[in-house]
mmCIF file of C-alpha atoms in Angstrom:
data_model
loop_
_atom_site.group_PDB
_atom_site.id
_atom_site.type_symbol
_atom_site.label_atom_id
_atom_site.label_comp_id
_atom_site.label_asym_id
_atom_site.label_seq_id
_atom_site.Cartn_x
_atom_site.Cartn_y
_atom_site.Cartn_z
ATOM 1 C CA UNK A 1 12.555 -9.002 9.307
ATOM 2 C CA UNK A 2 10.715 -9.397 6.248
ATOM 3 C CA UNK A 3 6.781 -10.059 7.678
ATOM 4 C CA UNK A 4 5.336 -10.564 3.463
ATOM 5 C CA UNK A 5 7.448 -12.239 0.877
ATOM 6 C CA UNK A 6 6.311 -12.020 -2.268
ATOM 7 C CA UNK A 7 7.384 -13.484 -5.659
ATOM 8 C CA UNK A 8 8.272 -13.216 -8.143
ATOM 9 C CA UNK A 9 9.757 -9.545 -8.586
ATOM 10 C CA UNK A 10 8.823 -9.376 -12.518
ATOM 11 C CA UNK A 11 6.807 -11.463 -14.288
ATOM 12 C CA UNK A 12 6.098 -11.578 -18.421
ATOM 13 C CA UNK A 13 2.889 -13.419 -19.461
ATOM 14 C CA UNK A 14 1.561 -13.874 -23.121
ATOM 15 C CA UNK A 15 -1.881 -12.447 -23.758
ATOM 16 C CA UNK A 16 -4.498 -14.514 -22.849
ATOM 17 C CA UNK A 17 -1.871 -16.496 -20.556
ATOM 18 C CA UNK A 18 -2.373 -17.340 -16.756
ATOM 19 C CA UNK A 19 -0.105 -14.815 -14.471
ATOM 20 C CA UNK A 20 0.568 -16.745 -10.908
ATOM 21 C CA UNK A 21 2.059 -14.084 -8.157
ATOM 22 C CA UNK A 22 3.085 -16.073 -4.732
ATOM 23 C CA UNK A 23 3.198 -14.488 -1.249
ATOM 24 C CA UNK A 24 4.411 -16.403 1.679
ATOM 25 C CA UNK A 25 3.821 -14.126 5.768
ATOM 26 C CA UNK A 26 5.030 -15.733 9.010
ATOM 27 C CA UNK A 27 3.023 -13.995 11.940
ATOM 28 C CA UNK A 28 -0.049 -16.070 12.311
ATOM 29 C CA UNK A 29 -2.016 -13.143 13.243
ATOM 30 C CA UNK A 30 -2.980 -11.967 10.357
ATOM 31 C CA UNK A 31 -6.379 -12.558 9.409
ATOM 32 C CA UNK A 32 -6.945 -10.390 6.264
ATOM 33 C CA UNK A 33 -4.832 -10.518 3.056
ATOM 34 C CA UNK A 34 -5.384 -8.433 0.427
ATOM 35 C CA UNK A 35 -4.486 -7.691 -2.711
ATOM 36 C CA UNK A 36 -3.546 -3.991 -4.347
ATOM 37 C CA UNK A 37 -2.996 -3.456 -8.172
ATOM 38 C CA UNK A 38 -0.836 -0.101 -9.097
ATOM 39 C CA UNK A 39 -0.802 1.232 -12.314
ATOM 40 C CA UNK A 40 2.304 3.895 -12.906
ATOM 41 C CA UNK A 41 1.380 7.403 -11.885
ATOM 42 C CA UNK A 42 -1.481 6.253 -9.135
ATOM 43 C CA UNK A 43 -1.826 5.049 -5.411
ATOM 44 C CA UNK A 44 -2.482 1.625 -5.253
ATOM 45 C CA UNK A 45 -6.088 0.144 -5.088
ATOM 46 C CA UNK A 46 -7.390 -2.753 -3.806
ATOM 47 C CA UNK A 47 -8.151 -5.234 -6.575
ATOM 48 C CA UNK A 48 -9.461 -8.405 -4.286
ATOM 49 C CA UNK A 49 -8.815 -9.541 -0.321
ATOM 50 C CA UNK A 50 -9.163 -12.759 1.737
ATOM 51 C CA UNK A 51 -9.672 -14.045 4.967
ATOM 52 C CA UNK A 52 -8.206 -17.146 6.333
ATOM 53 C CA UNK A 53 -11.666 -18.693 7.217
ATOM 54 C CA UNK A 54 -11.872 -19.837 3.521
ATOM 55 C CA UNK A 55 -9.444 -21.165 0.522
ATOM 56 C CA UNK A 56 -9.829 -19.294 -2.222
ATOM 57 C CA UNK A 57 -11.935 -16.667 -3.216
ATOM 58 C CA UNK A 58 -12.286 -15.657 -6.666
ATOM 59 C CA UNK A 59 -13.453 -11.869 -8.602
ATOM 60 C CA UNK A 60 -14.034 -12.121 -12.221
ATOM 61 C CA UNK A 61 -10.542 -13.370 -14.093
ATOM 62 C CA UNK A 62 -8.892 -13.041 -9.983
ATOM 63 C CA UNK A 63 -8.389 -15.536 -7.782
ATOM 64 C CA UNK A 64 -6.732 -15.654 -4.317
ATOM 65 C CA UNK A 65 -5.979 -18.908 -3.173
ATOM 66 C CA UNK A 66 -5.053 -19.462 0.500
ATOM 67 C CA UNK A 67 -2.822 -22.316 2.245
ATOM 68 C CA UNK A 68 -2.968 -21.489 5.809
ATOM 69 C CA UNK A 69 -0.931 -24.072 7.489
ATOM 70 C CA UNK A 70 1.299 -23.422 4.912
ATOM 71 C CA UNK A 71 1.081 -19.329 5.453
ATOM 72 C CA UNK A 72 1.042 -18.938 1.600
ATOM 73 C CA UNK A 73 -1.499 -17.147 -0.462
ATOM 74 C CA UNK A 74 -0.983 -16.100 -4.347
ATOM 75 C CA UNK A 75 -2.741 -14.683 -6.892
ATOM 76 C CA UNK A 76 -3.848 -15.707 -10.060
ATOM 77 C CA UNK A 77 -4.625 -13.884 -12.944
ATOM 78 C CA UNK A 78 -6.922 -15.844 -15.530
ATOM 79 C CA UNK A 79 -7.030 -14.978 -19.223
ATOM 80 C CA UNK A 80 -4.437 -11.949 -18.990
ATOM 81 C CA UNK A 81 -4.986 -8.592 -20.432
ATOM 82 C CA UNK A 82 -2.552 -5.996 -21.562
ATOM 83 C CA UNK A 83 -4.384 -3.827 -19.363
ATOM 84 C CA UNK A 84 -3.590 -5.952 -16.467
ATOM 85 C CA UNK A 85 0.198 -4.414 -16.852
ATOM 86 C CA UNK A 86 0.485 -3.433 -13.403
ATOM 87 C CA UNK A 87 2.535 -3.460 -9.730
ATOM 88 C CA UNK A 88 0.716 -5.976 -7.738
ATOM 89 C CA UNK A 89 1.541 -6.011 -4.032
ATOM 90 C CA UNK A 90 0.366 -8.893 -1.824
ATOM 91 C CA UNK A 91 -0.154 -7.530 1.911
ATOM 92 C CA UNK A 92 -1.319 -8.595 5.555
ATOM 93 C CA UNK A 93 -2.725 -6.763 8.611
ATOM 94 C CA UNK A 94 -4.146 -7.406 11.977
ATOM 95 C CA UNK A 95 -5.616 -5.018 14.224
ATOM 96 C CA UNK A 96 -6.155 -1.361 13.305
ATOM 97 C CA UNK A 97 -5.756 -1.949 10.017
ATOM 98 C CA UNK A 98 -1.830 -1.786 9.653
ATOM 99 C CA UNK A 99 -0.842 -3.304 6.337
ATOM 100 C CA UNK A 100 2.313 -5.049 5.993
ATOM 101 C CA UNK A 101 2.855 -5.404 2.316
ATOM 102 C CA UNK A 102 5.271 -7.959 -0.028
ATOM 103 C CA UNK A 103 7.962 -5.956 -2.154
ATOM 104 C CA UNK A 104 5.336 -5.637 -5.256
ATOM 105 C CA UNK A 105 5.506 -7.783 -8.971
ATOM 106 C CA UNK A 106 5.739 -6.065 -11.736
ATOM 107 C CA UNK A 107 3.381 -8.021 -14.548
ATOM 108 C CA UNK A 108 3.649 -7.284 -17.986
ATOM 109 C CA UNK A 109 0.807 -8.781 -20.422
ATOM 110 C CA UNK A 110 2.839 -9.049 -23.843
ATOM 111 C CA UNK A 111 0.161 -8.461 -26.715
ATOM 112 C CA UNK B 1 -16.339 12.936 -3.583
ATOM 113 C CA UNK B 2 -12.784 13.464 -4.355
ATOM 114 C CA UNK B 3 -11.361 10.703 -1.695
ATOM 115 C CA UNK B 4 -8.088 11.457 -0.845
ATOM 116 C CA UNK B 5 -5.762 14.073 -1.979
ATOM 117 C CA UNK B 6 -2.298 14.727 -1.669
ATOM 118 C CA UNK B 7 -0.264 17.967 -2.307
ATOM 119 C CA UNK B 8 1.944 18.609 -3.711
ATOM 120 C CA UNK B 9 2.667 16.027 -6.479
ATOM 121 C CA UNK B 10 5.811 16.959 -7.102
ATOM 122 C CA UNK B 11 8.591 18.493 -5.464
ATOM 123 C CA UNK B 12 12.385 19.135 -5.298
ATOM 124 C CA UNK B 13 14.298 20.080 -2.192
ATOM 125 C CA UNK B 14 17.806 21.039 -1.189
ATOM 126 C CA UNK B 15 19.378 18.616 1.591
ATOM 127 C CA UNK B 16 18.882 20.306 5.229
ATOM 128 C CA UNK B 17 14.935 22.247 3.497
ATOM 129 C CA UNK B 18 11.717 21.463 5.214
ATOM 130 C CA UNK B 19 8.772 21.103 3.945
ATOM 131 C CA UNK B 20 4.828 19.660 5.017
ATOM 132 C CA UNK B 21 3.343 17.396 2.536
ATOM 133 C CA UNK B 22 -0.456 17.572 2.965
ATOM 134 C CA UNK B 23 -3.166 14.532 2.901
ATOM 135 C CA UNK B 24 -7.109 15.487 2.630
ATOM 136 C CA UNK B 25 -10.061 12.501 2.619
ATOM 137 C CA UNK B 26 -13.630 13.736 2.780
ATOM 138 C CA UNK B 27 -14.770 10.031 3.349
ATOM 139 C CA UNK B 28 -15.262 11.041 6.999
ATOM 140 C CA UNK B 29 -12.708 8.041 7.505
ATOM 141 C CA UNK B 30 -11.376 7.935 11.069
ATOM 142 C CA UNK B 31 -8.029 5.859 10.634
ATOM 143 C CA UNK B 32 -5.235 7.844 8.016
ATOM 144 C CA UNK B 33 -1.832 7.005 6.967
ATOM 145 C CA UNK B 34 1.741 7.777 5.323
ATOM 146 C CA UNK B 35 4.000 5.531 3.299
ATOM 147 C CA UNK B 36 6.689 6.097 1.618
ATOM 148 C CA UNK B 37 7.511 3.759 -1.180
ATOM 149 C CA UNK B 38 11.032 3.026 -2.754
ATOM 150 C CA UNK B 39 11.971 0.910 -5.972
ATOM 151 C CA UNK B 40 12.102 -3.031 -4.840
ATOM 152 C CA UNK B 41 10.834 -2.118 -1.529
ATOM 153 C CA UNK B 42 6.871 -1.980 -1.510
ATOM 154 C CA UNK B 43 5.472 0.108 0.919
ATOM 155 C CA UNK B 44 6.363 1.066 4.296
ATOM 156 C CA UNK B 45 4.648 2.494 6.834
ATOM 157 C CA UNK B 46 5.689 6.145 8.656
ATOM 158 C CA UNK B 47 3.519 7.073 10.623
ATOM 159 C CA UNK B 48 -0.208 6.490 11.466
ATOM 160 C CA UNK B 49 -3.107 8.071 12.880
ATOM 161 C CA UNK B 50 -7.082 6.510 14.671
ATOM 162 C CA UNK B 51 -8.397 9.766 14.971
ATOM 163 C CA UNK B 52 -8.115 13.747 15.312
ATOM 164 C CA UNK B 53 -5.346 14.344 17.429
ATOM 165 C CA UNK B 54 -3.838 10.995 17.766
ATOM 166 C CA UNK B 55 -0.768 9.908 16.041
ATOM 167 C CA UNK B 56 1.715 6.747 15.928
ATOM 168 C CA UNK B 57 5.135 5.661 15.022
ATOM 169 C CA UNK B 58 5.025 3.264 11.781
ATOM 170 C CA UNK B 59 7.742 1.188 10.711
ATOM 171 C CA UNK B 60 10.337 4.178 9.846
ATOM 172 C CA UNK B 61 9.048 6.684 11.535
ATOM 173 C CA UNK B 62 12.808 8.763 11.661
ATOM 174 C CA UNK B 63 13.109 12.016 9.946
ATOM 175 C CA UNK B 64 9.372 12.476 10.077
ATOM 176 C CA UNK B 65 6.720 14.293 11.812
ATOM 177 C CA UNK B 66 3.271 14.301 11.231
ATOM 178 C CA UNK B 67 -0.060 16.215 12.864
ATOM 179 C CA UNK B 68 -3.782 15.142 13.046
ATOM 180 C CA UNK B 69 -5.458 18.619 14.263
ATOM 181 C CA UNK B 70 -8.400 18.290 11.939
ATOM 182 C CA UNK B 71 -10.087 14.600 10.826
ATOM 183 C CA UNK B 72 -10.177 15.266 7.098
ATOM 184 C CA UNK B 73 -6.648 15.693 7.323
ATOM 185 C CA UNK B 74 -3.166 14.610 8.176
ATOM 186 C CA UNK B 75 0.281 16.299 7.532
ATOM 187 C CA UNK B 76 3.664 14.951 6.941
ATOM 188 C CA UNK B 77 6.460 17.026 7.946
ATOM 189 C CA UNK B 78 10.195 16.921 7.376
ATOM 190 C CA UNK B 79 12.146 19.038 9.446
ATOM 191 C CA UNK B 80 15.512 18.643 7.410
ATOM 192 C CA UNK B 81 15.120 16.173 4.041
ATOM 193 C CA UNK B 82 18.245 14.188 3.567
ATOM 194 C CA UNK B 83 18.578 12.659 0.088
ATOM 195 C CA UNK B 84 17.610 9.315 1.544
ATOM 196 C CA UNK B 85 13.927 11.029 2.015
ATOM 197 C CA UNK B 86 14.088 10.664 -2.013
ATOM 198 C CA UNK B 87 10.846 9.085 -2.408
ATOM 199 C CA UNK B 88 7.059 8.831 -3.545
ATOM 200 C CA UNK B 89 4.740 9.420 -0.754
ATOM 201 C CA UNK B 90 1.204 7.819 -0.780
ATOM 202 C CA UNK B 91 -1.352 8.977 1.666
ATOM 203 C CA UNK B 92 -4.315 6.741 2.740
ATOM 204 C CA UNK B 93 -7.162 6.649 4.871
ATOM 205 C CA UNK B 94 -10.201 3.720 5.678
ATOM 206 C CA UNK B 95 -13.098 3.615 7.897
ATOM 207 C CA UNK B 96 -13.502 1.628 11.293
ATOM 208 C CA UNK B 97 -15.997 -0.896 9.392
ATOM 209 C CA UNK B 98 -14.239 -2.031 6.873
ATOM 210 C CA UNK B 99 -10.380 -2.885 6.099
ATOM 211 C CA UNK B 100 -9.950 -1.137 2.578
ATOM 212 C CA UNK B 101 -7.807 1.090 2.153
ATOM 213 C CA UNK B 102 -8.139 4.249 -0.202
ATOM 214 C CA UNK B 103 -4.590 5.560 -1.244
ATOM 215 C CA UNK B 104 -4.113 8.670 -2.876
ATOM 216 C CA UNK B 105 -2.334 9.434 -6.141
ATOM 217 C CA UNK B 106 1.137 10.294 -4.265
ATOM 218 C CA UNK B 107 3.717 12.803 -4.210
ATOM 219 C CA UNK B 108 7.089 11.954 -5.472
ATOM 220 C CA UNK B 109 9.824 13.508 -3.456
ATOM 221 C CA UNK B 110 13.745 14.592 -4.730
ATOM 222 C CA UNK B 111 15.999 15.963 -2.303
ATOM 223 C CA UNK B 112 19.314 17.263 -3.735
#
């Protein structure tokens, strides 16, 4: 049972473009949702994380925006970078810190 | 600071080898972890540890092993790698105040 959908699996965006990834959980539980960016080579890192106490939350050019009754949260890239070309993975966890995370997107910012 | 380390970063083993992949953090960070991720399938959890000498079944846990004997580290251990163990590894570790996790840089995996 797949806990963190995410979507899309690949995703091409023209510089300067907005880049919209889409994660949908189903245990009401959770209560932190983060975000990790992966460039090739590396371990992911966290980039930026909510909580469902609030709707969006936004870092720079990254936004999270959160629909809890709908259990949907998604990313969104403003003004996209070629060095944005990365894995992003949308995740969940409860207790102990146990992160469940969505099958990664794979963005590519074309120059 | 280094954060966390993994060794080796690469390696290639026959079907039926062992072998102990090792994770270091000198964050003093009680809770550490194993993943293993595969193309189109994120990353999934092995096994888990909240402290020295404590360890816990993840997601897919079979094939593995793993100890906790010292804090600043945890080892993975495969007993006999079947090419379905084929995969990058990614260590990480975070502290009991805050929910980050810090991954380290991995170590991809081949078994022949």
């Amino acid at each position: 049972q797949q806990q963190v959908k995410q979507s899309p699996q690949s995703l091409i965006v023209q510089k300067g473009g907005i880049s919209i990834i889409n994660c949908a959980y189903e245990n009401t539980a959770f209560d932190y949702f983060p975000w990790y960016q992966q460039f090739p080579g590396k371990g992911p890192a966290l980039l930026i994380a909510i909580r469902p106490d609030v709707s969006e939350k936004k870092e720079g050019r990254f936004t999270i925006s959160f629909n809890k009754s709908a259990k949907q949260f998604s990313l969104h890239i403003m003004d996209s970078q070629p060095g944005d070309s990365a894995t992003y993975f949308c995740a969940a966890s409860k207790e102990l810190g146990k992160i469940i995370f969505g099958k990664g997107t794979r963005l590519h910012i074309l120059p | 600071n280094a954060g966390v380390t993994q060794t080796p970063k690469f390696r290639v083993l026959k079907t039926g080898q062992s072998m102990t992949l090792l994770c270091a953090q000198d964050m003093n960070h009680e809770y550490m972890y194993w993943y293993r991720q595969d193309p189109g399938m994120g990353l999934r959890l092995i096994h888990y540890s909240v402290g020295e000498g404590t360890t816990a079944k993840g997601e897919v846990p079979d094939g593995y092993n793993v100890s906790r004997l010292k804090k600043q580290n945890f080892l993975l251990g495969l007993e006999s790698a079947a090419p379905s163990q084929t995969s990058v590894y990614f260590c990480a570790s975070r502290s009991t105040t805050e929910d980050t996790q810090y991954f380290g840089p991995g170590t991809r995996l081949t078994v022949l």
